[in-house]
Amino acid sequence: MTTTTAPATPPAVEPDPVPPVPSGQVGHRRRHGLLLHVGLIVGLLLMVGPFVWMILGSFKTTGELRRIPPTFIPEDPTTGNYRELFDRLDFPRYFFNSTVVALAVTAGNLLFGSMLGYALAKLEFPGKRVLFVLMLATMMVPAIVTFMPLFVLVSNLGLANTHLGLILPFLVGALGAFLMRQFISTIPDELLDAARIDGAGEYTIFFRIVLPLCGPALATLAILTFLGSWNAFLWPLVVASTEDMYTLPVAIALFAIGQQETNVALQMAGSVVVVLPVVILFVAMQKYVIQGVASTGIK
Amino acid sequence: MTAELSGSAPAVTPLVPLVPQRNRRRAWKQALIGWSFAFPFVALFIVFLAGPILVSFITSFTDLRSTDIRSPFGVNFVGFDNYVDVFTDPTFRKAAVNTAVFVLFGVPLTMVLGLLAAVALNQGVVKIRKVFRLGFFLPYVTSIVAIAVVWRLLLGTDAGLVNGLLDLVGIEGPGWLTDTTYSLPSLIVMAAWRNLGFSMIVFLAGLQAIPTDMYEAASVDGATSWQAFRRITVPLLRPTLLFVSVITSIGYLQFFEEPFVMTQGGPLDSTLSVSFHAFNQFSFGNYGYTAAVSYVLFLAIAIFAFAQFKLLRPKT
């Protein structure tokens, strides 16, 4: 859990190539290798299959989707589902809500998380250890524990059904501070001491030296926080009570629950719209997601 | 940059103050600077996390209901009544059993599949490994809502893809989500599918830390792949196994969104989880009871995590 990533040499996620095989075992190895690859490909099909089926299904008519035996490739591809979806639901609005909330939550976690991370890693102040332990302890607390008090708090502040109500409770997280603390600990003290001797204040050091060195950690934290917020479901479902405050997952979920099994093709198209931005972001920043998960185990 | 800066000044230069008073002022200043960095986080943390955790704990000993929020003076302390209610409530017991089954079957299944994928990826396909890694990890970063929509259609009784395929080979598939025998196992399989990418990534990182010459030595000594896996991989992966096991259990003990969007807890409460039960009671306005249920869950998570640390801790 306390694996750290050094700024100078980020851990190589790529493993070393297979070691050379002793010649006597080549035949055995080859059969073994074939089995391995077949297994991997079957596994990949099972993992990605539902997504492919979803994308293909979004171009089918509901009639075709419900046919037995099922078709795989759309017989008569149509974009009608997407057009109907955008006609019936205010997608630009949901997209805007999801984006605003996710960006604000990400910005908060980056700034406040790295500030606390710096204080915990490099500064001495009373209460530091207690703070760190308390922060880590809250990571075991199930989300449902704070759900009710948070709802009452946000309602009493008059923030129910507002963007702020969706953002504020998630502006800081223990995981962000933890990740940043681990990373900043690996920055050599000498570097900071040298700047102090040159007369730099702690804020200058933080913004001009520490943060620029934290690129990989900040990228990891940013993408993970953004994904988490984009996919968040329960809190927005309860806090956003009118349609103009819905985030994408809430809108799709309520639409799907309302439709049940009647209009499955539309639901497929809706899911594609929710998933697509995440997939693009994830593919583009794959390296940082995987690094982050591997080093801290967070989503 | 590092070398340049540290070269231009001596590495350690604590300014030794001569007067104790100056020393104290410096300590004050240091504390102030430290806390100024910590303050924004701590303030938000207290208001939106630590505070609610405490409020929830206190609430679990009261008869607070949603209707009392405007006039909190009508609220009474009721001792452990809520906790007694929780444990005598048949719905809670049902939810607790479901959650236990979900964790006891789901965690090992997820970890075994994740380990299999990691070991396989660590051996072959060097060139296109990234494609596989991406594919296996994709469900983990996808919205549960989209996954639920697709899986509900996959597992549909009459027009689902799975039953459609079974029909091709002459098997009449069951109602995966509508039959109480299959609903919870279906959700366990779905959760394993969704989360195995996480275990895989962590295991891959752990596998890379094992030096390859250990396998070479084992191979020279005539060890089979299975022996090498049992005697080298598993023992050296022990800390990683513990980590994945704890994280996955903490997540699975809270499972909620899957049944919420897939089955609404049904049929006949067969997929109702403890978190879901607490959420339902929250919706009904039974805040005291909700708090008690969620604290029981918290306690279960803490005990479970602690037990795993005790059992799986690397032996020294």
Coordinates of N, CA, C and O in Angstrom, one line a residue, chain A residues 12-15 18-19 32 36-37 40 44 46-48 50-51 53-54 66 68-70 112 115-116 118-119 123-126 131 138 140-153 168-169 172-173 177 190-191 193-194 197 202-203 206 227 231 233-234 237-238 249 253 256 264 267-268 271 274-275 278 282 286 289-290 293 296-297 299, chain B residues 5 11 13 30-31 33-38 40-42 44-45 47-49 52-53 56 59 69 120-125 129-130 132-143 145-146 149-150 152-154 158-159 161 164 167-168 193-194 196 198 201-202 205 208 216 219 243 250 254 256-257 260-261 275 278-279 282 287 294-295 297-298 301 305:
Chain A
A12 N 8.7 1.0 -14.3 CA 8.3 0.5 -15.6 C 7.2 -0.5 -15.5 O 7.3 -1.5 -14.8
V13 N 6.1 -0.1 -16.1 CA 4.9 -1.0 -16.0 C 5.1 -2.2 -17.0 O 4.6 -3.3 -16.7
E14 N 5.8 -2.0 -18.0 CA 6.2 -3.1 -19.0 C 7.1 -4.1 -18.3 O 8.2 -3.7 -17.8
P15 N 6.7 -5.3 -18.2 CA 7.6 -6.3 -17.7 C 8.7 -6.6 -18.7 O 8.6 -6.3 -19.8
V18 N 10.3 -12.3 -22.0 CA 10.4 -13.6 -21.5 C 11.9 -14.0 -21.5 O 12.6 -13.7 -22.5
P19 N 12.4 -14.7 -20.5 CA 13.8 -15.1 -20.4 C 14.0 -16.1 -21.5 O 13.1 -16.9 -21.9
H32 N 2.7 -24.7 -25.0 CA 2.3 -23.9 -23.9 C 1.9 -22.5 -24.3 O 0.9 -22.0 -23.9
L36 N -1.6 -20.5 -24.1 CA -1.6 -19.2 -23.4 C -2.3 -18.2 -24.3 O -3.2 -17.4 -23.8
H37 N -1.9 -18.1 -25.5 CA -2.5 -17.1 -26.4 C -3.9 -17.3 -26.7 O -4.7 -16.3 -26.7
L40 N -5.8 -16.2 -23.7 CA -5.8 -14.7 -23.6 C -6.8 -14.1 -24.5 O -7.5 -13.2 -24.2
L44 N -10.0 -12.0 -23.6 CA -10.2 -10.6 -24.2 C -11.6 -10.5 -24.8 O -12.3 -9.5 -24.6
L46 N -14.3 -12.1 -24.0 CA -15.3 -12.1 -22.9 C -15.3 -10.7 -22.3 O -16.4 -10.2 -21.9
M47 N -14.1 -10.1 -22.1 CA -14.1 -8.8 -21.5 C -14.6 -7.6 -22.3 O -15.3 -6.7 -21.9
V48 N -14.2 -7.7 -23.6 CA -14.6 -6.6 -24.5 C -15.9 -6.8 -25.2 O -16.6 -5.9 -25.7
P50 N -19.0 -7.5 -24.4 CA -20.2 -6.8 -24.1 C -20.2 -5.3 -24.7 O -21.2 -4.8 -25.1
F51 N -19.0 -4.7 -24.7 CA -18.9 -3.4 -25.2 C -19.1 -3.4 -26.7 O -19.8 -2.5 -27.2
W53 N -20.8 -5.6 -28.4 CA -22.2 -5.8 -28.6 C -23.1 -4.6 -28.4 O -24.0 -4.3 -29.1
M54 N -22.6 -3.8 -27.4 CA -23.4 -2.6 -27.1 C -23.3 -1.6 -28.2 O -24.3 -1.0 -28.6
R66 N -34.2 -7.8 -30.3 CA -35.0 -8.8 -29.5 C -35.2 -10.1 -30.2 O -35.9 -11.0 -29.7
I68 N -34.7 -13.7 -31.9 CA -34.1 -15.0 -31.5 C -34.0 -15.9 -32.7 O -35.0 -16.0 -33.4
P69 N -32.8 -16.4 -33.1 CA -31.5 -16.2 -32.4 C -31.0 -14.8 -32.7 O -31.3 -14.2 -33.7
P70 N -30.2 -14.3 -31.7 CA -29.7 -12.9 -31.8 C -28.8 -12.7 -33.0 O -28.1 -13.6 -33.4
F112 N -5.8 20.9 -3.3 CA -5.8 20.6 -1.9 C -5.0 19.4 -1.5 O -4.4 19.3 -0.5
M115 N -1.3 20.2 -1.7 CA -0.9 21.1 -0.6 C -0.7 20.3 0.7 O 0.3 20.4 1.4
L116 N -1.8 19.5 1.0 CA -1.6 18.7 2.2 C -0.5 17.6 2.1 O 0.2 17.4 3.0
Y118 N 2.2 17.9 0.5 CA 3.5 18.6 0.7 C 3.7 18.8 2.2 O 4.8 18.5 2.7
A119 N 2.7 19.3 2.9 CA 2.8 19.5 4.3 C 3.2 18.2 5.0 O 4.0 18.2 5.9
L123 N 7.0 19.2 5.6 CA 7.0 20.3 6.7 C 6.7 19.6 8.0 O 6.2 18.5 8.1
E124 N 7.2 20.3 9.1 CA 6.9 19.9 10.4 C 5.9 20.8 11.1 O 6.1 22.0 11.1
F125 N 4.9 20.2 11.6 CA 3.9 21.0 12.3 C 3.2 20.1 13.3 O 3.0 18.9 13.1
P126 N 2.7 20.7 14.4 CA 2.1 19.8 15.4 C 0.8 19.2 14.9 O 0.0 19.9 14.2
L131 N -3.1 13.7 12.1 CA -3.8 14.0 10.9 C -3.7 12.9 9.8 O -4.7 12.5 9.2
T138 N -10.1 7.0 7.6 CA -11.4 7.2 7.0 C -11.5 6.5 5.7 O -12.6 6.4 5.2
M140 N -11.4 3.4 5.2 CA -12.1 2.2 5.4 C -13.6 2.4 5.7 O -14.4 1.5 5.8
V141 N -14.0 3.7 5.9 CA -15.4 4.0 6.2 C -16.2 3.8 5.0 O -16.0 4.4 3.9
P142 N -17.3 3.0 5.0 CA -18.1 2.8 3.8 C -18.9 4.1 3.5 O -19.2 4.9 4.4
A143 N -19.1 4.3 2.2 CA -19.7 5.5 1.7 C -21.1 5.7 2.4 O -21.5 6.9 2.6
I144 N -21.8 4.6 2.7 CA -23.2 4.8 3.2 C -23.2 5.4 4.5 O -24.2 6.0 4.9
V145 N -22.1 5.4 5.3 CA -22.0 6.0 6.6 C -22.3 7.5 6.6 O -23.0 8.1 7.3
T146 N -21.6 8.1 5.6 CA -21.7 9.6 5.5 C -22.9 10.1 4.6 O -23.2 11.2 4.5
F147 N -23.5 9.1 4.0 CA -24.5 9.5 3.0 C -25.7 10.4 3.6 O -26.0 11.5 3.1
M148 N -26.2 9.9 4.7 CA -27.4 10.6 5.3 C -27.0 11.9 5.8 O -27.6 12.9 5.5
P149 N -25.9 12.0 6.7 CA -25.5 13.3 7.2 C -25.2 14.3 6.1 O -25.5 15.5 6.2
L150 N -24.5 13.8 5.1 CA -24.1 14.7 4.0 C -25.4 15.2 3.3 O -25.4 16.4 2.9
F151 N -26.4 14.4 3.1 CA -27.6 14.8 2.4 C -28.3 15.9 3.3 O -28.7 16.9 2.7
V152 N -28.4 15.7 4.6 CA -29.0 16.6 5.5 C -28.2 18.0 5.4 O -28.8 19.0 5.3
L153 N -26.9 17.8 5.5 CA -26.0 19.0 5.4 C -26.2 19.8 4.2 O -26.5 21.0 4.2
L168 N -19.1 20.0 -3.8 CA -18.4 20.2 -2.5 C -18.0 18.9 -1.7 O -16.9 18.8 -1.2
P169 N -19.0 18.0 -1.6 CA -18.6 16.8 -0.7 C -17.4 16.0 -1.3 O -16.8 15.2 -0.5
V172 N -12.3 17.1 -1.6 CA -11.0 16.6 -1.1 C -11.2 15.1 -0.8 O -12.4 14.7 -0.5
G173 N -10.2 14.3 -1.0 CA -10.2 12.9 -0.7 C -8.9 12.4 -0.1 O -7.9 12.9 -0.4
A177 N -4.6 13.0 -1.1 CA -3.5 13.5 -0.3 C -2.5 12.4 0.0 O -1.3 12.7 0.0
E190 N 17.4 18.0 -0.1 CA 18.5 18.9 -0.4 C 18.0 20.0 -1.4 O 18.4 21.1 -1.3
L191 N 17.2 19.5 -2.3 CA 16.7 20.4 -3.3 C 15.9 21.5 -2.7 O 16.0 22.7 -3.1
D193 N 15.9 22.5 0.5 CA 16.8 23.2 1.4 C 17.6 24.3 0.7 O 17.8 25.4 1.1
A194 N 18.1 23.9 -0.5 CA 18.8 24.8 -1.3 C 18.0 26.0 -1.7 O 18.5 27.2 -1.6
I197 N 17.6 28.3 1.4 CA 18.8 29.1 1.6 C 18.8 30.2 0.7 O 19.2 31.3 1.0
E202 N 8.0 29.0 1.5 CA 7.4 27.6 1.3 C 6.5 27.6 0.1 O 6.4 26.6 -0.6
Y203 N 5.7 28.7 -0.1 CA 4.8 28.7 -1.2 C 5.5 28.8 -2.5 O 5.0 28.1 -3.5
F206 N 6.7 25.4 -3.1 CA 5.7 24.5 -3.5 C 5.2 24.6 -4.9 O 5.2 23.7 -5.7
L227 N -12.4 10.2 -13.7 CA -13.1 9.0 -14.0 C -14.1 8.7 -12.9 O -15.3 8.4 -13.1
N231 N -18.2 8.9 -13.4 CA -19.0 7.7 -13.2 C -19.9 7.7 -12.0 O -20.7 6.8 -11.8
F233 N -22.6 7.9 -9.3 CA -24.0 7.6 -9.6 C -25.0 8.0 -8.5 O -25.9 8.7 -8.6
L234 N -24.7 7.4 -7.3 CA -25.6 7.5 -6.2 C -25.9 8.9 -5.7 O -27.0 9.3 -5.6
L237 N -27.7 11.1 -8.1 CA -29.1 10.6 -8.3 C -30.0 11.2 -7.2 O -31.1 11.6 -7.4
V238 N -29.4 11.3 -6.0 CA -30.2 11.8 -4.8 C -30.2 13.3 -4.8 O -31.3 13.9 -4.5
P249 N -24.8 9.7 -16.2 CA -25.2 8.4 -15.7 C -26.6 8.5 -15.1 O -27.4 7.5 -15.3
A253 N -29.6 6.2 -16.4 CA -30.2 5.2 -15.5 C -31.7 5.4 -15.4 O -32.4 4.5 -15.4
A256 N -33.3 4.4 -18.5 CA -33.4 2.9 -18.7 C -34.4 2.3 -17.7 O -35.1 1.3 -18.1
V264 N -34.9 -1.2 -25.9 CA -33.5 -1.6 -25.6 C -32.5 -0.9 -26.5 O -31.4 -0.6 -26.1
Q267 N -31.6 2.4 -25.2 CA -30.7 2.3 -24.0 C -29.3 2.0 -24.4 O -28.3 2.5 -23.8
M268 N -29.1 1.2 -25.4 CA -27.7 0.9 -25.9 C -27.1 2.1 -26.4 O -25.9 2.4 -26.0
S271 N -26.0 4.3 -23.5 CA -24.8 3.7 -22.8 C -23.6 4.1 -23.6 O -22.5 4.4 -23.0
V274 N -22.6 7.5 -22.7 CA -21.9 7.7 -21.4 C -20.5 7.1 -21.4 O -19.6 7.7 -20.8
V275 N -20.3 6.0 -22.1 CA -19.0 5.3 -22.0 C -17.9 6.0 -22.9 O -16.8 6.0 -22.5
V278 N -15.3 8.4 -21.6 CA -14.4 7.7 -20.6 C -13.4 6.9 -21.4 O -12.2 6.9 -21.0
F282 N -9.5 7.4 -21.2 CA -8.7 6.3 -20.7 C -7.7 5.8 -21.6 O -6.5 5.6 -21.2
Q286 N -3.9 6.0 -20.6 CA -3.8 4.7 -20.0 C -2.6 4.5 -19.0 O -2.8 4.0 -17.9
V289 N -3.3 5.9 -15.6 CA -4.3 5.2 -14.8 C -3.7 3.9 -14.2 O -3.8 3.6 -13.0
I290 N -2.9 3.2 -15.1 CA -2.4 1.9 -14.7 C -1.3 2.1 -13.6 O -1.2 1.4 -12.6
V293 N -3.1 3.0 -10.3 CA -3.8 1.9 -9.7 C -2.7 0.9 -9.1 O -2.9 0.4 -8.0
T296 N -1.2 2.6 -5.8 CA -2.0 3.0 -4.7 C -3.3 2.2 -4.6 O -3.9 2.1 -3.5
G297 N -3.7 1.5 -5.6 CA -4.9 0.7 -5.6 C -6.1 1.6 -5.5 O -7.0 1.3 -4.7
K299 N -9.3 3.9 -7.6 CA -9.9 4.0 -8.9 C -9.9 5.5 -9.3 O -10.0 6.4 -8.5
Chain B
L5 N 21.4 22.5 -8.1 CA 21.0 23.3 -6.9 C 21.6 22.8 -5.7 O 22.1 23.5 -4.8
A11 N 24.4 20.8 1.9 CA 23.1 20.0 1.9 C 22.3 20.3 3.2 O 21.1 20.6 3.1
T13 N 21.9 22.7 6.5 CA 22.4 23.9 7.2 C 21.3 24.4 8.2 O 20.6 25.3 7.9
Q30 N 6.9 27.9 11.8 CA 6.9 26.6 11.1 C 5.5 26.0 11.2 O 4.9 25.5 10.2
A31 N 4.9 26.0 12.4 CA 3.6 25.4 12.6 C 2.6 26.1 11.7 O 1.7 25.5 11.1
I33 N 3.0 27.8 9.0 CA 3.2 27.5 7.5 C 2.7 26.1 7.2 O 1.9 25.9 6.3
G34 N 3.0 25.2 8.1 CA 2.5 23.8 7.9 C 1.0 23.7 7.8 O 0.4 23.2 6.9
W35 N 0.4 24.4 8.8 CA -1.1 24.3 8.9 C -1.7 25.1 7.7 O -2.8 24.8 7.3
S36 N -1.0 26.2 7.2 CA -1.6 26.9 6.1 C -1.7 26.1 4.9 O -2.6 26.2 4.1
F37 N -0.8 25.1 4.8 CA -0.9 24.2 3.6 C -2.0 23.1 3.9 O -2.6 22.7 3.0
A38 N -2.1 22.7 5.1 CA -3.0 21.7 5.4 C -4.5 22.2 5.6 O -5.4 21.4 5.3
P40 N -6.9 24.1 4.0 CA -8.0 24.0 3.1 C -8.5 22.6 3.0 O -9.7 22.3 3.1
F41 N -7.6 21.6 2.9 CA -8.0 20.2 2.9 C -8.7 19.8 4.2 O -9.8 19.3 4.2
V42 N -8.0 20.2 5.3 CA -8.6 19.8 6.6 C -10.0 20.3 6.8 O -10.9 19.6 7.3
L44 N -12.3 21.2 4.6 CA -13.3 20.5 3.8 C -13.5 19.1 4.3 O -14.6 18.5 4.3
F45 N -12.3 18.5 4.7 CA -12.3 17.1 5.2 C -13.2 17.0 6.4 O -14.0 16.1 6.6
V47 N -15.7 19.1 7.4 CA -17.1 19.4 7.2 C -17.8 18.3 6.4 O -18.9 17.9 6.7
F48 N -17.1 17.7 5.4 CA -17.7 16.8 4.5 C -17.4 15.3 4.7 O -18.0 14.5 4.0
L49 N -16.5 15.0 5.6 CA -16.2 13.6 5.8 C -16.1 13.2 7.3 O -17.0 12.5 7.7
P52 N -19.5 14.3 9.2 CA -20.6 13.3 8.9 C -20.4 12.0 9.5 O -21.3 11.3 9.9
I53 N -19.1 11.5 9.5 CA -18.9 10.2 10.2 C -19.3 10.2 11.6 O -19.9 9.3 12.1
S56 N -23.1 10.6 12.0 CA -23.7 9.3 11.7 C -23.7 8.4 13.0 O -24.6 7.8 13.3
T59 N -26.1 9.7 15.5 CA -27.4 9.5 15.1 C -27.9 8.1 15.3 O -29.0 7.8 15.6
I69 N -35.8 16.8 11.1 CA -34.7 17.7 10.7 C -35.0 19.1 11.0 O -34.1 19.9 11.5
A120 N -0.7 -14.7 -17.3 CA -0.7 -15.0 -18.7 C 0.0 -13.8 -19.5 O 0.8 -13.9 -20.3
L121 N -0.4 -12.6 -19.1 CA 0.1 -11.4 -19.7 C 1.6 -11.2 -19.5 O 2.3 -10.7 -20.3
N122 N 2.0 -11.7 -18.3 CA 3.4 -11.5 -17.9 C 4.3 -12.4 -18.7 O 5.5 -12.3 -18.8
Q123 N 3.7 -13.5 -19.4 CA 4.5 -14.5 -20.1 C 4.6 -14.2 -21.6 O 5.6 -14.3 -22.2
G124 N 3.4 -13.9 -22.2 CA 3.4 -13.9 -23.6 C 3.2 -12.5 -24.2 O 3.3 -11.5 -23.5
V125 N 2.9 -12.6 -25.5 CA 2.5 -11.4 -26.3 C 3.1 -10.1 -25.8 O 2.4 -9.1 -25.5
R129 N 0.8 -6.6 -25.7 CA 0.3 -6.7 -24.3 C -0.6 -5.5 -23.9 O -1.5 -5.7 -23.2
K130 N -0.2 -4.3 -24.4 CA -1.0 -3.1 -24.1 C -2.4 -3.2 -24.5 O -3.3 -2.8 -23.8
F132 N -4.2 -6.0 -24.7 CA -4.9 -6.9 -23.8 C -5.1 -6.2 -22.5 O -6.2 -6.3 -21.9
R133 N -4.1 -5.5 -22.0 CA -4.2 -4.9 -20.7 C -5.4 -3.9 -20.7 O -6.2 -3.8 -19.8
L134 N -5.4 -3.1 -21.8 CA -6.5 -2.2 -22.0 C -7.9 -2.8 -22.0 O -8.8 -2.4 -21.3
G135 N -8.0 -3.9 -22.7 CA -9.3 -4.6 -22.8 C -9.7 -5.2 -21.5 O -10.9 -5.1 -21.1
F136 N -8.8 -5.8 -20.8 CA -9.1 -6.4 -19.5 C -9.5 -5.3 -18.4 O -10.2 -5.6 -17.5
F137 N -8.9 -4.2 -18.6 CA -9.1 -3.1 -17.6 C -10.3 -2.2 -17.9 O -10.8 -1.6 -17.0
L138 N -10.8 -2.3 -19.1 CA -11.8 -1.4 -19.6 C -13.1 -1.4 -18.7 O -13.6 -0.3 -18.3
P139 N -13.6 -2.6 -18.3 CA -14.8 -2.6 -17.5 C -14.7 -1.9 -16.2 O -15.6 -1.3 -15.7
Y140 N -13.4 -1.9 -15.7 CA -13.2 -1.3 -14.3 C -13.4 0.2 -14.4 O -13.8 0.8 -13.3
V141 N -13.1 0.9 -15.5 CA -13.3 2.3 -15.5 C -14.6 2.8 -16.2 O -14.7 3.9 -16.5
T142 N -15.5 1.8 -16.4 CA -16.7 2.2 -17.1 C -17.8 2.4 -16.1 O -17.9 1.7 -15.1
S143 N -18.7 3.3 -16.5 CA -19.8 3.7 -15.6 C -20.7 2.4 -15.3 O -21.0 1.7 -16.2
V145 N -23.6 2.3 -14.7 CA -24.9 2.5 -15.3 C -24.9 1.9 -16.7 O -25.8 1.1 -17.1
A146 N -23.9 2.2 -17.5 CA -23.8 1.6 -18.8 C -23.6 0.1 -18.8 O -24.2 -0.6 -19.5
V149 N -27.0 -1.5 -18.1 CA -27.8 -1.5 -19.2 C -27.5 -2.7 -20.1 O -28.3 -3.5 -20.5
V150 N -26.2 -2.8 -20.4 CA -25.7 -3.9 -21.3 C -25.9 -5.3 -20.7 O -26.4 -6.2 -21.4
R152 N -28.0 -6.2 -18.4 CA -29.4 -6.6 -18.3 C -29.9 -7.1 -19.6 O -30.8 -8.0 -19.6
L153 N -29.4 -6.6 -20.7 CA -29.9 -7.1 -22.0 C -29.2 -8.4 -22.3 O -29.7 -9.2 -22.9
L154 N -27.9 -8.5 -21.9 CA -27.2 -9.8 -22.1 C -27.9 -10.9 -21.4 O -28.1 -12.0 -21.9
D158 N -35.9 -13.7 -22.1 CA -36.4 -14.1 -23.3 C -35.5 -13.7 -24.5 O -35.3 -14.4 -25.4
A159 N -35.1 -12.4 -24.5 CA -34.4 -11.9 -25.6 C -32.9 -11.6 -25.3 O -32.3 -10.9 -26.1
L161 N -28.8 -12.1 -24.9 CA -27.9 -12.7 -25.8 C -27.4 -14.1 -25.3 O -27.3 -15.0 -26.0
G164 N -30.1 -16.5 -25.8 CA -30.2 -16.7 -27.2 C -29.1 -17.7 -27.7 O -29.4 -18.6 -28.5
D167 N -29.9 -21.1 -26.5 CA -31.0 -21.7 -27.3 C -30.5 -22.3 -28.5 O -31.0 -23.4 -29.0
L168 N -29.4 -21.8 -29.1 CA -28.8 -22.3 -30.3 C -28.3 -23.8 -30.1 O -28.4 -24.6 -31.0
W193 N -16.2 -9.9 -13.4 CA -15.9 -9.4 -14.8 C -15.5 -7.9 -14.7 O -14.5 -7.5 -15.3
R194 N -16.2 -7.2 -13.9 CA -15.9 -5.7 -13.9 C -14.6 -5.4 -13.1 O -13.9 -4.5 -13.5
L196 N -12.0 -7.6 -12.2 CA -10.7 -8.4 -12.3 C -9.6 -7.6 -12.9 O -8.4 -7.9 -12.6
F198 N -8.7 -4.6 -12.1 CA -7.9 -4.0 -11.0 C -6.9 -5.0 -10.4 O -5.8 -4.6 -10.3
I201 N -3.9 -5.6 -12.8 CA -2.9 -4.5 -12.9 C -2.0 -4.5 -11.6 O -0.8 -4.4 -11.8
V202 N -2.6 -4.7 -10.5 CA -1.8 -4.8 -9.2 C -0.9 -6.0 -9.2 O 0.3 -5.9 -8.9
A205 N 2.1 -5.6 -11.6 CA 3.1 -4.8 -10.9 C 3.9 -5.7 -10.0 O 5.1 -5.6 -9.9
Q208 N 6.3 -8.2 -11.7 CA 7.5 -7.6 -12.3 C 8.6 -7.4 -11.3 O 9.7 -7.3 -11.6
E216 N 14.6 -18.8 -13.9 CA 15.7 -19.5 -14.7 C 16.3 -20.6 -13.8 O 16.5 -21.7 -14.3
S219 N 14.1 -23.5 -13.4 CA 13.9 -24.2 -14.7 C 15.2 -25.1 -14.9 O 15.0 -26.3 -15.3
F243 N -2.8 -7.1 -0.2 CA -3.3 -5.8 -0.6 C -4.6 -5.9 -1.5 O -5.6 -5.3 -1.2
I250 N -13.1 -4.7 0.9 CA -13.7 -3.5 1.4 C -14.7 -3.0 0.3 O -15.8 -2.6 0.7
Q254 N -19.3 -3.4 0.5 CA -20.2 -2.3 0.3 C -21.1 -2.4 -0.9 O -21.7 -1.4 -1.4
F256 N -23.5 -2.4 -3.9 CA -24.7 -1.7 -3.8 C -25.2 -1.3 -5.2 O -26.3 -1.6 -5.6
E257 N -24.3 -0.6 -6.0 CA -24.8 -0.1 -7.2 C -25.2 -1.1 -8.2 O -26.1 -1.0 -9.0
F260 N -28.6 -2.2 -7.4 CA -29.5 -1.0 -7.5 C -29.9 -0.8 -8.9 O -31.1 -0.5 -9.2
V261 N -29.0 -0.9 -9.9 CA -29.3 -0.7 -11.3 C -29.7 -1.9 -12.0 O -30.4 -1.8 -13.0
S275 N -25.5 -2.3 2.3 CA -25.6 -0.9 1.9 C -26.9 -0.5 1.3 O -27.4 0.6 1.5
A278 N -29.5 -0.2 3.9 CA -29.3 1.1 4.6 C -29.9 2.3 3.8 O -30.5 3.2 4.3
F279 N -29.6 2.2 2.5 CA -30.0 3.3 1.6 C -31.6 3.3 1.5 O -32.2 4.4 1.6
F282 N -32.8 4.9 4.5 CA -32.6 6.4 4.4 C -33.7 7.0 3.6 O -34.2 8.0 3.9
Y287 N -33.6 7.7 9.8 CA -32.2 8.1 9.8 C -31.4 7.4 10.9 O -30.3 7.0 10.7
S294 N -25.4 1.3 8.9 CA -24.1 1.6 8.2 C -22.9 1.4 9.2 O -21.8 1.1 8.7
Y295 N -23.1 1.7 10.5 CA -22.0 1.4 11.4 C -21.8 -0.1 11.6 O -20.6 -0.5 11.8
L297 N -22.0 -2.2 9.3 CA -21.2 -2.5 8.1 C -19.8 -2.0 8.2 O -18.8 -2.8 7.9
F298 N -19.6 -0.8 8.8 CA -18.3 -0.3 9.0 C -17.5 -1.2 9.9 O -16.3 -1.6 9.6
I301 N -16.4 -4.3 8.1 CA -15.3 -4.0 7.2 C -14.0 -4.0 8.0 O -13.0 -4.6 7.6
A305 N -10.9 -6.6 7.4 CA -9.6 -6.1 7.0 C -8.6 -6.5 8.0 O -7.5 -7.0 7.6

